Coordinates of C-alpha atoms and ligand atoms in Angstrom, one line a residue:
M18 CA 19.6 2.9 -1.6
T19 CA 16.7 0.7 -0.6
A20 CA 15.3 -0.9 -3.7
R21 CA 18.1 -1.3 -6.5
L22 CA 19.2 -4.8 -6.1
P23 CA 22.4 -5.8 -8.0
N24 CA 24.8 -5.1 -5.1
G25 CA 24.5 -8.1 -2.9
L26 CA 22.0 -9.8 -5.1
A27 CA 24.1 -12.8 -5.8
A28 CA 24.4 -13.6 -2.1
V29 CA 20.6 -13.3 -1.6
M30 CA 20.0 -15.6 -4.4
G31 CA 22.5 -18.3 -3.2
G32 CA 22.8 -20.9 -5.9
R33 CA 19.5 -20.2 -7.5
P34 CA 19.7 -19.4 -11.2
Y35 CA 18.5 -15.8 -11.9
R36 CA 18.5 -13.0 -14.3
W37 CA 18.4 -9.4 -13.4
Y38 CA 17.6 -6.6 -15.7
P39 CA 17.9 -2.8 -15.0
S40 CA 14.9 -2.3 -17.4
V41 CA 12.6 -4.7 -19.1
P42 CA 9.1 -4.6 -20.6
S43 CA 7.9 -7.4 -18.2
T44 CA 9.7 -9.9 -16.2
M45 CA 6.8 -12.3 -17.1
D46 CA 7.9 -12.4 -20.8
E47 CA 11.5 -12.9 -19.8
A48 CA 10.6 -15.8 -17.5
R49 CA 8.3 -17.4 -19.9
A50 CA 11.0 -17.3 -22.6
W51 CA 13.5 -18.7 -20.1
L52 CA 11.0 -21.4 -19.1
R53 CA 10.7 -22.5 -22.8
E54 CA 14.5 -22.7 -23.0
G55 CA 14.5 -25.0 -20.1
A56 CA 14.9 -22.8 -17.0
P57 CA 14.8 -25.1 -13.8
H58 CA 12.1 -24.8 -11.2
G59 CA 12.9 -21.9 -8.9
A60 CA 14.8 -19.8 -11.5
V61 CA 13.9 -16.1 -11.0
V62 CA 13.8 -13.1 -13.3
L63 CA 14.1 -9.6 -11.6
A64 CA 13.9 -6.1 -12.9
D65 CA 14.6 -2.7 -11.4
E66 CA 12.1 -1.2 -13.9
Q67 CA 9.3 -2.6 -16.0
T68 CA 8.0 -0.6 -18.9
A69 CA 5.2 -2.8 -19.8
G70 CA 4.4 -4.5 -16.5
R71 CA 1.0 -6.4 -16.4
G72 CA -1.3 -7.3 -13.8
R73 CA -4.4 -9.5 -13.5
L74 CA -7.4 -9.0 -15.8
N75 CA -5.1 -7.2 -18.4
R76 CA -4.4 -4.2 -16.1
P77 CA -1.1 -2.4 -16.4
W78 CA 1.4 -2.7 -13.4
Q79 CA 3.8 0.1 -12.7
T80 CA 7.3 -0.6 -11.6
P81 CA 9.3 2.7 -11.8
P82 CA 13.0 2.3 -11.3
G83 CA 14.5 2.0 -7.8
S84 CA 11.1 1.6 -6.1
A85 CA 9.8 -1.9 -6.0
L86 CA 10.4 -5.6 -6.2
A87 CA 9.4 -7.0 -9.6
L88 CA 10.1 -10.7 -10.0
S89 CA 8.9 -13.7 -11.9
M90 CA 9.7 -17.2 -10.7
V91 CA 9.7 -20.3 -13.0
L92 CA 7.7 -23.2 -11.5
R93 CA 7.2 -26.7 -12.6
P94 CA 3.8 -27.6 -10.9
Q95 CA 1.5 -30.4 -11.7
P96 CA -1.5 -29.1 -13.7
S97 CA -3.9 -29.9 -10.9
A98 CA -1.9 -27.5 -8.7
L99 CA -2.0 -24.5 -10.9
T100 CA -5.0 -22.9 -9.1
H101 CA -2.7 -22.9 -6.0
L102 CA -0.1 -20.6 -7.5
P103 CA -1.8 -17.3 -6.9
L104 CA -2.4 -18.4 -3.3
L105 CA 1.2 -19.3 -2.9
G106 CA 2.4 -15.9 -4.2
A107 CA 0.0 -13.8 -2.0
L108 CA 0.8 -15.9 1.2
A109 CA 4.5 -15.8 0.6
V110 CA 4.4 -12.0 0.4
A111 CA 2.3 -11.7 3.5
E112 CA 4.5 -14.1 5.5
S113 CA 7.7 -12.3 4.4
V114 CA 6.6 -8.8 5.4
A115 CA 4.6 -9.8 8.6
P116 CA 7.7 -10.2 10.7
L117 CA 8.6 -6.6 9.9
G118 CA 5.7 -5.4 12.0
V119 CA 3.3 -4.4 9.3
T120 CA -0.1 -3.8 10.9
G121 CA -3.4 -4.2 9.1
L122 CA -1.9 -6.8 6.8
G123 CA -4.3 -9.1 4.8
I124 CA -4.9 -10.8 1.6
K125 CA -7.9 -9.6 -0.5
W126 CA -9.3 -12.6 -2.5
P127 CA -7.7 -14.0 -4.5
N128 CA -4.1 -12.6 -4.2
D129 CA -3.9 -8.9 -3.6
V130 CA -1.7 -8.2 -0.4
L131 CA -3.2 -5.3 1.4
V132 CA -2.1 -3.1 4.3
G133 CA -4.9 -1.1 5.9
G134 CA -7.0 -1.6 2.7
L135 CA -4.3 -0.4 0.4
K136 CA -2.5 -2.6 -2.1
L137 CA 1.1 -3.4 -1.1
S138 CA 1.6 -6.3 -3.6
G139 CA 0.0 -8.0 -6.6
V140 CA 0.6 -11.5 -7.9
L141 CA 0.0 -12.9 -11.5
A142 CA 0.3 -16.6 -12.3
E143 CA 0.7 -17.6 -15.9
S144 CA 1.2 -21.1 -17.4
E145 CA 3.0 -22.3 -20.6
W146 CA 1.4 -25.1 -22.5
D147 CA 2.7 -27.3 -25.3
G148 CA -0.6 -28.4 -26.7
S149 CA -2.2 -30.2 -23.8
T150 CA 1.1 -30.7 -22.0
L151 CA 2.0 -28.2 -19.2
R152 CA 5.5 -27.0 -19.7
G153 CA 5.6 -25.0 -16.5
A154 CA 4.3 -21.8 -14.9
V155 CA 5.6 -18.4 -14.0
L156 CA 4.6 -16.6 -10.8
G157 CA 5.0 -12.9 -11.0
I158 CA 5.1 -10.8 -7.9
G159 CA 5.2 -7.0 -7.7
L160 CA 5.8 -5.6 -4.2
N161 CA 5.9 -1.9 -3.5
L162 CA 8.9 -1.0 -1.5
S163 CA 9.4 2.8 -1.5
Q164 CA 7.0 4.5 -3.9
D165 CA 5.3 7.6 -2.9
F166 CA 1.8 7.3 -4.4
T167 CA 0.7 10.7 -3.1
G168 CA -1.0 12.6 -5.9
S169 CA -0.5 9.7 -8.4
D170 CA -3.4 7.8 -10.0
L171 CA -2.9 5.1 -7.3
D172 CA -3.2 7.6 -4.4
G173 CA -5.7 6.0 -2.0
T174 CA -5.5 2.6 -3.5
A175 CA -1.8 1.5 -3.2
V176 CA 0.9 1.7 -0.5
S177 CA 4.6 1.0 -0.2
L178 CA 6.2 -1.0 2.5
Q179 CA 8.2 2.0 3.4
A180 CA 5.0 4.1 4.0
A181 CA 3.3 1.2 5.8
L182 CA 6.2 0.9 8.2
G183 CA 7.1 4.5 8.5
R184 CA 10.7 3.7 7.9
P185 CA 13.0 2.7 5.0
V186 CA 13.2 -0.9 4.0
D187 CA 16.0 -3.1 2.9
G188 CA 14.8 -4.4 -0.5
L189 CA 17.4 -7.1 -0.6
A190 CA 16.2 -8.4 2.9
V191 CA 12.6 -8.3 1.8
L192 CA 13.7 -10.3 -1.4
G193 CA 15.4 -12.7 0.7
A194 CA 12.5 -13.3 3.0
L195 CA 10.1 -13.6 0.1
L196 CA 12.2 -16.2 -1.7
T197 CA 12.5 -18.1 1.7
Q198 CA 8.8 -18.2 2.0
L199 CA 8.2 -19.2 -1.7
D200 CA 10.5 -22.1 -1.3
A201 CA 8.9 -23.2 2.0
L202 CA 5.4 -22.8 0.9
W203 CA 6.0 -24.5 -2.4
A204 CA 6.1 -27.7 -0.4
L205 CA 2.4 -27.1 0.4
V206 CA 1.2 -26.4 -3.2
G207 CA -1.7 -28.8 -3.9
S208 CA -2.4 -29.4 -0.3
A209 CA -5.2 -28.3 2.0
A210 CA -2.6 -26.8 4.4
L211 CA -1.8 -24.1 1.9
V212 CA -5.3 -23.2 1.4
K213 CA -5.8 -23.1 5.2
A214 CA -2.9 -20.7 5.7
W215 CA -4.0 -18.4 3.0
R216 CA -7.6 -18.4 4.1
A217 CA -6.4 -17.4 7.6
R218 CA -5.1 -14.2 6.1
L219 CA -8.0 -13.4 3.8
V220 CA -9.8 -10.2 4.8
T221 CA -12.6 -10.8 2.4
L222 CA -14.6 -13.5 4.0
G223 CA -17.9 -12.5 5.7
Q224 CA -17.8 -9.2 3.9
R225 CA -20.4 -7.8 1.6
V226 CA -18.7 -7.4 -1.8
T227 CA -19.1 -6.7 -5.5
V228 CA -17.3 -9.4 -7.6
S229 CA -16.6 -8.3 -11.2
T230 CA -16.3 -11.4 -13.3
P231 CA -16.0 -11.9 -17.1
A232 CA -19.7 -12.8 -17.0
G233 CA -20.7 -9.6 -15.1
D234 CA -21.0 -8.1 -11.6
L235 CA -22.2 -10.2 -8.6
I236 CA -23.2 -8.6 -5.4
G237 CA -23.5 -10.5 -2.1
V238 CA -21.5 -11.9 0.8
A239 CA -18.2 -13.6 0.3
E240 CA -19.1 -16.8 2.2
D241 CA -16.2 -19.2 1.8
V242 CA -13.4 -20.4 -0.4
D243 CA -12.8 -24.0 -1.5
A244 CA -9.9 -26.3 -2.0
D245 CA -9.0 -24.7 -5.3
G246 CA -9.1 -21.2 -3.7
A247 CA -12.4 -20.4 -5.6
L248 CA -14.7 -17.9 -3.9
W249 CA -18.2 -18.8 -2.9
L250 CA -20.5 -15.9 -2.9
R251 CA -24.0 -15.8 -1.6
A252 CA -25.8 -13.3 -3.9
D253 CA -28.6 -11.0 -2.6
N254 CA -31.3 -13.3 -4.2
G255 CA -30.0 -16.1 -2.3
T256 CA -28.2 -18.0 -5.0
R257 CA -24.7 -19.3 -4.4
H258 CA -21.9 -18.6 -6.9
R259 CA -18.5 -20.2 -7.4
V260 CA -16.0 -17.6 -8.7
M261 CA -12.6 -18.6 -9.9
A262 CA -11.4 -15.3 -11.3
G263 CA -12.7 -11.9 -10.7
D264 CA -12.1 -8.6 -8.9
V265 CA -13.5 -8.1 -5.5
R266 CA -14.6 -4.7 -4.0
L267 CA -15.8 -4.3 -0.5
R268 CA -19.2 -2.7 -0.2
S269 CA -20.4 -0.3 2.6
T270 CA -24.1 -1.5 2.1
Ligands
BTN1754 C1 -2.0 -7.7 -10.1 O1 -2.2 -7.4 -8.9 O2 -2.9 -7.4 -11.0 C2 -0.8 -8.6 -10.3 C3 0.4 -7.7 -10.5 C4 1.6 -8.5 -10.8 C5 2.9 -7.6 -11.2 C6 4.1 -8.4 -11.3 S1 5.5 -7.4 -11.2 C7 6.5 -8.7 -11.8 C8 5.7 -9.5 -12.8 N1 6.0 -8.8 -14.1 C9 4.8 -8.3 -14.6 O3 4.6 -7.7 -15.7 N2 3.8 -8.5 -13.7 C10 4.2 -9.2 -12.5

């Protein structure tokens, strides 16, 4: 078995507080509730299956049983560092699977981890506020381990680590590597070093893209990212736009 985690999970988690569920609507909600109860920084909620997993921009996220990592980590960042959490998640995923020999690995702005243009992993950062006081944040990560997307609605857009590598993967080992990366990269959150490392893995820069934002679509060249991780787009009419949240699609023309 590659993806079901309870056996050996305690060893991978070390002394880290964690909660594991065979099935849960969303690990985000469990982690947010735990955060409100006082969960410490680094506490993790994991599930084998999510029945109402969610992604960015209110999209659903599928986690069928026995097929993927679905975890949410409680973090206690400074408010000024919140914009770095999506970068942290994507970079940690990329750095944790790179040593397995994944080819064509990259990050699509802001935080989709791709293999050969197909989505391996998605990241969702949410924050909990008490009025104007930040209580904490939850960093959710979904990483496809062994799903076969052939014939599904995600055929041609998603990929599993097993399919990318052409061999079975050890879900516990991937989880361990991911947690190691999250812990190590946490030290860089809020710094230019995190942005630099994330930027080096971006596949979006220099590409002609459509960026769907809440304010509408922008078409142009993805020129750069800034210290917050925002995307700077040069639109076809020459104007520059700073995009904090949106969905990027590469264009052929
Ligand atoms: C995205 O690409 O849109 C982000 C997907 C984030 C999915 C993860 S799976 C664990 C956690 N629980 C959720 O409901 N969502 C995140």
